[in-house]
C-alpha cells in the first residue's frame, strides 16, 4: 500500500509541477480580466480502508496567456487510483491551444490533445486540428463561447476486440473528427462561480465512432488565491474495447489555488 500511495503522490506532484514551475505564471486571469497571465492548480483525493479499500488522487493545472495578437492555453490533468492495491487509474491528458487575436469576437486556433487512459485501455491518443471560436457573450460576470474544430486523430488501444466488430483485428483506430464545443463561465450571487464545458466529437468517416463530454464546476472563493470547488465530469465513448464501459462519471471536491 505504501508503494501505491507513493506512486500516486509522485504522479500528482508531477502533473502540478509541470504547470506551477513555469516562470511566466504570475497572475489570475478570467474571461473578464485584463491581466495577461493565469496559473491555476487543483487537487483532490480520497482513501478508504476496511470493507472497501480504495485510493483515488486527482490533480490538474492550467496555464493561460492572453495577448491582443495571440494567446496560449495549456491544461494538464492526472488521475491515479487503486482498488484493493490493484492499480485502476493512471490517466494523463494534455490539452493545448494556440489562438490568433483571442480578444476578437471571432478568432481561429490550433489544437493539440495528448492522452493516456488506463481505465479505457488507451496506451496513447493524439488529436491535432484547426478551429475557430465565436464569443457569444463577453461581460464582467458572464462569458459564453461556441467553437468548431476539425482534427485528425490516432488512438492506440491495449487490445484488438472492440464493441463494434468492424474495428477488430487492429489495436489502432485512425479517423478525422469534428468537435462542437460550448464553454461558459458565470459569476453568481454569494460570490459563487459556475463554469461548464460540453463538447461532442463525431467521426467524419464513420457515424458510429463518436464521443461526448460534459464538465460542470462550482466554486466558492475562500480568499484571494484559494477556492473550494466541486466538479462533475461525464464522458461517453462509443468505440471501446469489449471489456471497457462506454461511460464514466466523476464527482469530486477539492481546493483551487490561483497565482
Short mmCIF file of C-alpha atoms in Angstrom, two decimals:
data_model
loop_
_atom_site.label_atom_id
_atom_site.label_comp_id
_atom_site.label_asym_id
_atom_site.label_seq_id
_atom_site.Cartn_x
_atom_site.Cartn_y
_atom_site.Cartn_z
CA UNK A 1 0.00 0.00 0.00
CA UNK A 2 2.84 2.39 0.82
CA UNK A 3 4.24 1.92 -2.69
CA UNK A 4 0.85 2.63 -4.29
CA UNK A 5 0.40 5.80 -2.26
CA UNK A 6 3.93 6.93 -3.04
CA UNK A 7 3.41 6.39 -6.77
CA UNK A 8 0.10 8.24 -6.65
CA UNK A 9 1.57 11.28 -4.94
CA UNK A 10 4.52 11.30 -7.34
CA UNK A 11 2.09 11.32 -10.29
CA UNK A 12 0.05 14.11 -8.72
CA UNK A 13 3.13 16.14 -7.92
CA UNK A 14 4.41 15.72 -11.49
CA UNK A 15 1.19 16.94 -13.06
CA UNK A 16 1.05 20.01 -10.80
CA UNK A 17 4.75 20.77 -11.07
CA UNK A 18 4.69 20.94 -14.86
CA UNK A 19 2.28 23.86 -14.64
CA UNK A 20 3.37 25.52 -11.44
CA UNK A 21 7.07 25.55 -12.37
CA UNK A 22 6.55 27.81 -15.38
CA UNK A 23 8.47 31.03 -14.68
CA UNK A 24 5.84 33.11 -16.50
CA UNK A 25 2.80 32.01 -14.46
CA UNK A 26 2.24 35.15 -12.45
CA UNK A 27 -1.37 36.35 -12.25
CA UNK A 28 -5.01 35.32 -12.15
CA UNK A 29 -6.98 35.71 -15.38
CA UNK A 30 -10.59 35.06 -16.31
CA UNK A 31 -12.69 35.93 -19.34
CA UNK A 32 -13.32 39.43 -18.00
CA UNK A 33 -9.89 40.25 -16.51
CA UNK A 34 -7.22 42.36 -18.17
CA UNK A 35 -4.20 40.59 -16.68
CA UNK A 36 -2.32 38.56 -19.26
CA UNK A 37 -1.22 35.51 -17.28
CA UNK A 38 -3.09 32.95 -15.24
CA UNK A 39 -1.94 29.81 -13.44
CA UNK A 40 -4.37 27.58 -11.58
CA UNK A 41 -3.87 24.34 -9.66
CA UNK A 42 -6.45 21.89 -8.34
CA UNK A 43 -6.04 18.77 -6.24
CA UNK A 44 -8.35 16.26 -4.59
CA UNK A 45 -8.11 12.78 -3.13
CA UNK A 46 -9.81 10.06 -1.13
CA UNK A 47 -8.61 6.95 0.73
CA UNK A 48 -10.96 4.27 2.02
CA UNK A 49 -9.96 1.31 4.20
CA UNK A 50 -11.92 -1.58 5.68
CA UNK A 51 -14.64 -3.33 3.72
CA UNK A 52 -13.66 -1.33 0.65
CA UNK A 53 -10.04 -0.40 0.01
CA UNK A 54 -9.85 2.45 -2.47
CA UNK A 55 -7.28 5.19 -3.19
CA UNK A 56 -8.02 7.98 -5.66
CA UNK A 57 -5.89 11.07 -6.27
CA UNK A 58 -6.57 13.69 -8.92
CA UNK A 59 -4.61 16.78 -9.85
CA UNK A 60 -4.80 19.34 -12.61
CA UNK A 61 -3.13 22.55 -13.64
CA UNK A 62 -3.91 25.27 -16.15
CA UNK A 63 -1.65 27.93 -17.65
CA UNK A 64 -3.07 30.69 -19.88
CA UNK A 65 -1.71 33.73 -21.63
CA UNK A 66 -3.79 36.32 -23.46
CA UNK A 67 -2.26 38.99 -25.72
CA UNK A 68 -4.17 41.15 -28.22
CA UNK A 69 -2.47 39.31 -31.12
CA UNK A 70 -2.12 35.79 -29.77
CA UNK A 71 -2.99 33.53 -26.87
CA UNK A 72 -1.96 30.24 -25.29
CA UNK A 73 -3.84 27.68 -23.17
CA UNK A 74 -2.39 24.55 -21.55
CA UNK A 75 -4.32 22.19 -19.28
CA UNK A 76 -2.73 19.10 -17.75
CA UNK A 77 -4.66 16.64 -15.57
CA UNK A 78 -3.62 13.41 -13.89
CA UNK A 79 -5.60 10.74 -12.07
CA UNK A 80 -4.18 7.86 -10.02
CA UNK A 81 -6.23 5.17 -8.31
CA UNK A 82 -6.19 1.68 -6.83
CA UNK A 83 -8.81 -0.79 -5.62
CA UNK A 84 -7.50 -3.40 -3.16
CA UNK A 85 -3.95 -2.43 -4.15
CA UNK A 86 -4.66 -3.14 -7.84
CA UNK A 87 -4.00 -0.09 -10.00
CA UNK A 88 -7.14 1.12 -11.76
CA UNK A 89 -6.21 4.64 -12.90
CA UNK A 90 -3.03 6.12 -14.30
CA UNK A 91 -4.60 8.65 -16.64
CA UNK A 92 -2.96 11.72 -18.12
CA UNK A 93 -4.38 14.26 -20.56
CA UNK A 94 -2.76 17.37 -22.00
CA UNK A 95 -4.89 19.91 -23.89
CA UNK A 96 -3.11 22.72 -25.73
CA UNK A 97 -4.42 25.63 -27.80
CA UNK A 98 -2.72 28.48 -29.66
CA UNK A 99 -5.02 31.39 -30.51
CA UNK A 100 -4.78 34.22 -33.03
CA UNK A 101 -6.32 37.52 -31.86
CA UNK A 102 -8.24 35.93 -28.95
CA UNK A 103 -9.81 39.25 -27.90
CA UNK A 104 -11.80 39.41 -31.16
CA UNK A 105 -15.42 38.26 -31.42
CA UNK A 106 -14.30 35.55 -33.89
CA UNK A 107 -10.83 34.02 -33.67
CA UNK A 108 -9.03 30.91 -35.03
CA UNK A 109 -6.82 28.49 -33.11
CA UNK A 110 -4.63 25.39 -33.37
CA UNK A 111 -5.42 22.45 -31.07
CA UNK A 112 -3.25 19.57 -29.82
CA UNK A 113 -4.62 16.95 -27.40
CA UNK A 114 -2.48 14.16 -25.93
CA UNK A 115 -3.95 11.41 -23.76
CA UNK A 116 -3.18 8.20 -21.88
CA UNK A 117 -6.09 6.42 -20.19
CA UNK A 118 -5.65 3.21 -18.21
CA UNK A 119 -9.37 2.91 -17.42
CA UNK A 120 -10.25 2.85 -21.11
CA UNK A 121 -7.12 0.86 -22.01
CA UNK A 122 -5.78 3.57 -24.28
CA UNK A 123 -1.98 3.49 -24.48
CA UNK A 124 -1.75 6.80 -26.35
CA UNK A 125 -4.07 9.09 -28.27
CA UNK A 126 -3.43 12.33 -30.07
CA UNK A 127 -5.63 14.86 -31.84
CA UNK A 128 -4.24 17.71 -33.91
CA UNK A 129 -6.51 20.19 -35.62
CA UNK A 130 -7.61 23.71 -36.52
CA UNK A 131 -10.73 25.51 -35.45
CA UNK A 132 -12.45 28.75 -34.58
CA UNK A 133 -14.43 30.25 -31.69
CA UNK A 134 -17.25 32.77 -31.52
CA UNK A 135 -17.67 34.76 -28.32
CA UNK A 136 -21.43 35.00 -27.93
CA UNK A 137 -21.29 36.82 -24.57
CA UNK A 138 -18.36 38.67 -23.00
CA UNK A 139 -19.30 40.62 -19.87
CA UNK A 140 -17.60 41.19 -16.50
CA UNK A 141 -19.73 38.45 -14.90
CA UNK A 142 -20.56 36.25 -17.88
CA UNK A 143 -18.64 34.56 -20.69
CA UNK A 144 -20.07 32.24 -23.35
CA UNK A 145 -18.15 30.74 -26.28
CA UNK A 146 -19.06 28.39 -29.15
CA UNK A 147 -16.33 26.54 -31.05
CA UNK A 148 -15.90 24.25 -34.05
CA UNK A 149 -12.74 22.21 -34.71
CA UNK A 150 -11.61 19.78 -37.42
CA UNK A 151 -8.87 17.36 -36.34
CA UNK A 152 -7.00 14.20 -37.22
CA UNK A 153 -6.84 11.53 -34.51
CA UNK A 154 -4.96 8.32 -33.78
CA UNK A 155 -5.71 6.03 -30.81
CA UNK A 156 -3.54 3.07 -29.76
CA UNK A 157 -5.53 0.62 -27.60
CA UNK A 158 -4.41 -2.28 -25.40
CA UNK A 159 -6.37 -4.82 -27.42
CA UNK A 160 -7.98 -5.64 -30.77
CA UNK A 161 -11.55 -6.69 -29.93
CA UNK A 162 -13.94 -3.74 -29.87
CA UNK A 163 -17.56 -3.06 -29.01
CA UNK A 164 -18.09 -2.58 -32.77
CA UNK A 165 -16.64 -5.56 -34.64
CA UNK A 166 -15.63 -3.61 -37.75
CA UNK A 167 -12.71 -2.18 -35.74
CA UNK A 168 -11.35 -5.61 -34.74
CA UNK A 169 -8.01 -7.05 -35.85
CA UNK A 170 -6.05 -3.85 -35.11
CA UNK A 171 -5.23 -2.00 -31.91
CA UNK A 172 -5.05 1.35 -33.75
CA UNK A 173 -8.02 3.48 -34.77
CA UNK A 174 -7.44 6.44 -37.10
CA UNK A 175 -10.09 8.98 -38.02
CA UNK A 176 -10.94 12.61 -38.75
CA UNK A 177 -13.19 14.37 -36.25
CA UNK A 178 -15.30 17.47 -35.87
CA UNK A 179 -15.62 18.93 -32.37
CA UNK A 180 -18.60 21.07 -31.43
CA UNK A 181 -17.99 22.81 -28.10
CA UNK A 182 -19.74 25.22 -25.75
CA UNK A 183 -17.95 26.92 -22.85
CA UNK A 184 -19.49 29.15 -20.20
CA UNK A 185 -18.33 30.96 -17.10
CA UNK A 186 -20.71 32.90 -14.83
CA UNK A 187 -20.42 34.79 -11.57
CA UNK A 188 -23.41 34.01 -9.34
CA UNK A 189 -24.76 35.58 -6.14
CA UNK A 190 -22.90 34.92 -2.86
CA UNK A 191 -19.58 35.04 -4.78
CA UNK A 192 -20.24 31.63 -6.35
CA UNK A 193 -18.72 30.94 -9.77
CA UNK A 194 -20.19 28.43 -12.21
CA UNK A 195 -18.21 27.06 -15.17
CA UNK A 196 -19.13 24.44 -17.74
CA UNK A 197 -17.67 22.89 -20.87
CA UNK A 198 -19.56 20.48 -23.12
CA UNK A 199 -18.45 19.01 -26.43
CA UNK A 200 -19.35 16.29 -28.88
CA UNK A 201 -16.84 14.68 -31.27
CA UNK A 202 -18.34 12.72 -34.17
CA UNK A 203 -16.06 11.00 -36.66
CA UNK A 204 -16.21 12.43 -40.17
CA UNK A 205 -15.55 8.93 -41.61
CA UNK A 206 -17.82 6.63 -39.53
CA UNK A 207 -21.11 7.59 -37.87
CA UNK A 208 -20.75 5.02 -35.05
CA UNK A 209 -17.38 6.44 -33.92
CA UNK A 210 -18.38 9.32 -31.67
CA UNK A 211 -17.94 10.54 -28.10
CA UNK A 212 -19.09 13.39 -25.91
CA UNK A 213 -18.03 15.07 -22.69
CA UNK A 214 -19.56 17.38 -20.09
CA UNK A 215 -17.69 19.17 -17.32
CA UNK A 216 -19.52 21.24 -14.66
CA UNK A 217 -17.71 23.17 -11.92
CA UNK A 218 -18.99 25.24 -9.00
CA UNK A 219 -16.50 27.31 -6.97
CA UNK A 220 -16.71 29.28 -3.73
CA UNK A 221 -13.80 31.71 -3.13
CA UNK A 222 -12.15 31.37 0.29
CA UNK A 223 -9.70 34.19 -0.29
CA UNK A 224 -7.77 35.99 -2.97
CA UNK A 225 -5.93 32.88 -4.16
CA UNK A 226 -7.94 29.93 -2.83
CA UNK A 227 -11.38 28.47 -3.64
CA UNK A 228 -13.43 25.47 -2.63
CA UNK A 229 -14.71 23.68 -5.73
CA UNK A 230 -16.89 20.78 -6.83
CA UNK A 231 -16.61 19.21 -10.28
CA UNK A 232 -18.92 16.77 -12.07
CA UNK A 233 -17.46 15.16 -15.19
CA UNK A 234 -19.25 12.80 -17.57
CA UNK A 235 -17.62 11.15 -20.59
CA UNK A 236 -19.05 8.75 -23.16
CA UNK A 237 -17.17 6.99 -25.97
CA UNK A 238 -18.96 4.65 -28.37
CA UNK A 239 -15.96 2.73 -29.74
CA UNK A 240 -14.22 0.95 -26.84
CA UNK A 241 -12.66 -2.43 -26.16
CA UNK A 242 -15.24 -5.12 -25.31
CA UNK A 243 -14.38 -5.23 -21.59
CA UNK A 244 -14.47 -1.44 -21.13
CA UNK A 245 -17.53 0.54 -20.09
CA UNK A 246 -18.53 3.28 -22.55
CA UNK A 247 -19.43 5.90 -19.91
CA UNK A 248 -17.58 7.36 -16.92
CA UNK A 249 -18.95 9.73 -14.28
CA UNK A 250 -16.86 11.51 -11.63
CA UNK A 251 -17.89 13.91 -8.88
CA UNK A 252 -15.03 15.41 -6.93
CA UNK A 253 -14.49 18.06 -4.26
CA UNK A 254 -11.27 19.92 -3.68
CA UNK A 255 -9.33 23.17 -3.49
CA UNK A 256 -8.22 25.51 -6.27
CA UNK A 257 -5.07 27.61 -5.88
CA UNK A 258 -4.65 30.58 -8.24
CA UNK A 259 -1.45 32.55 -8.88
#
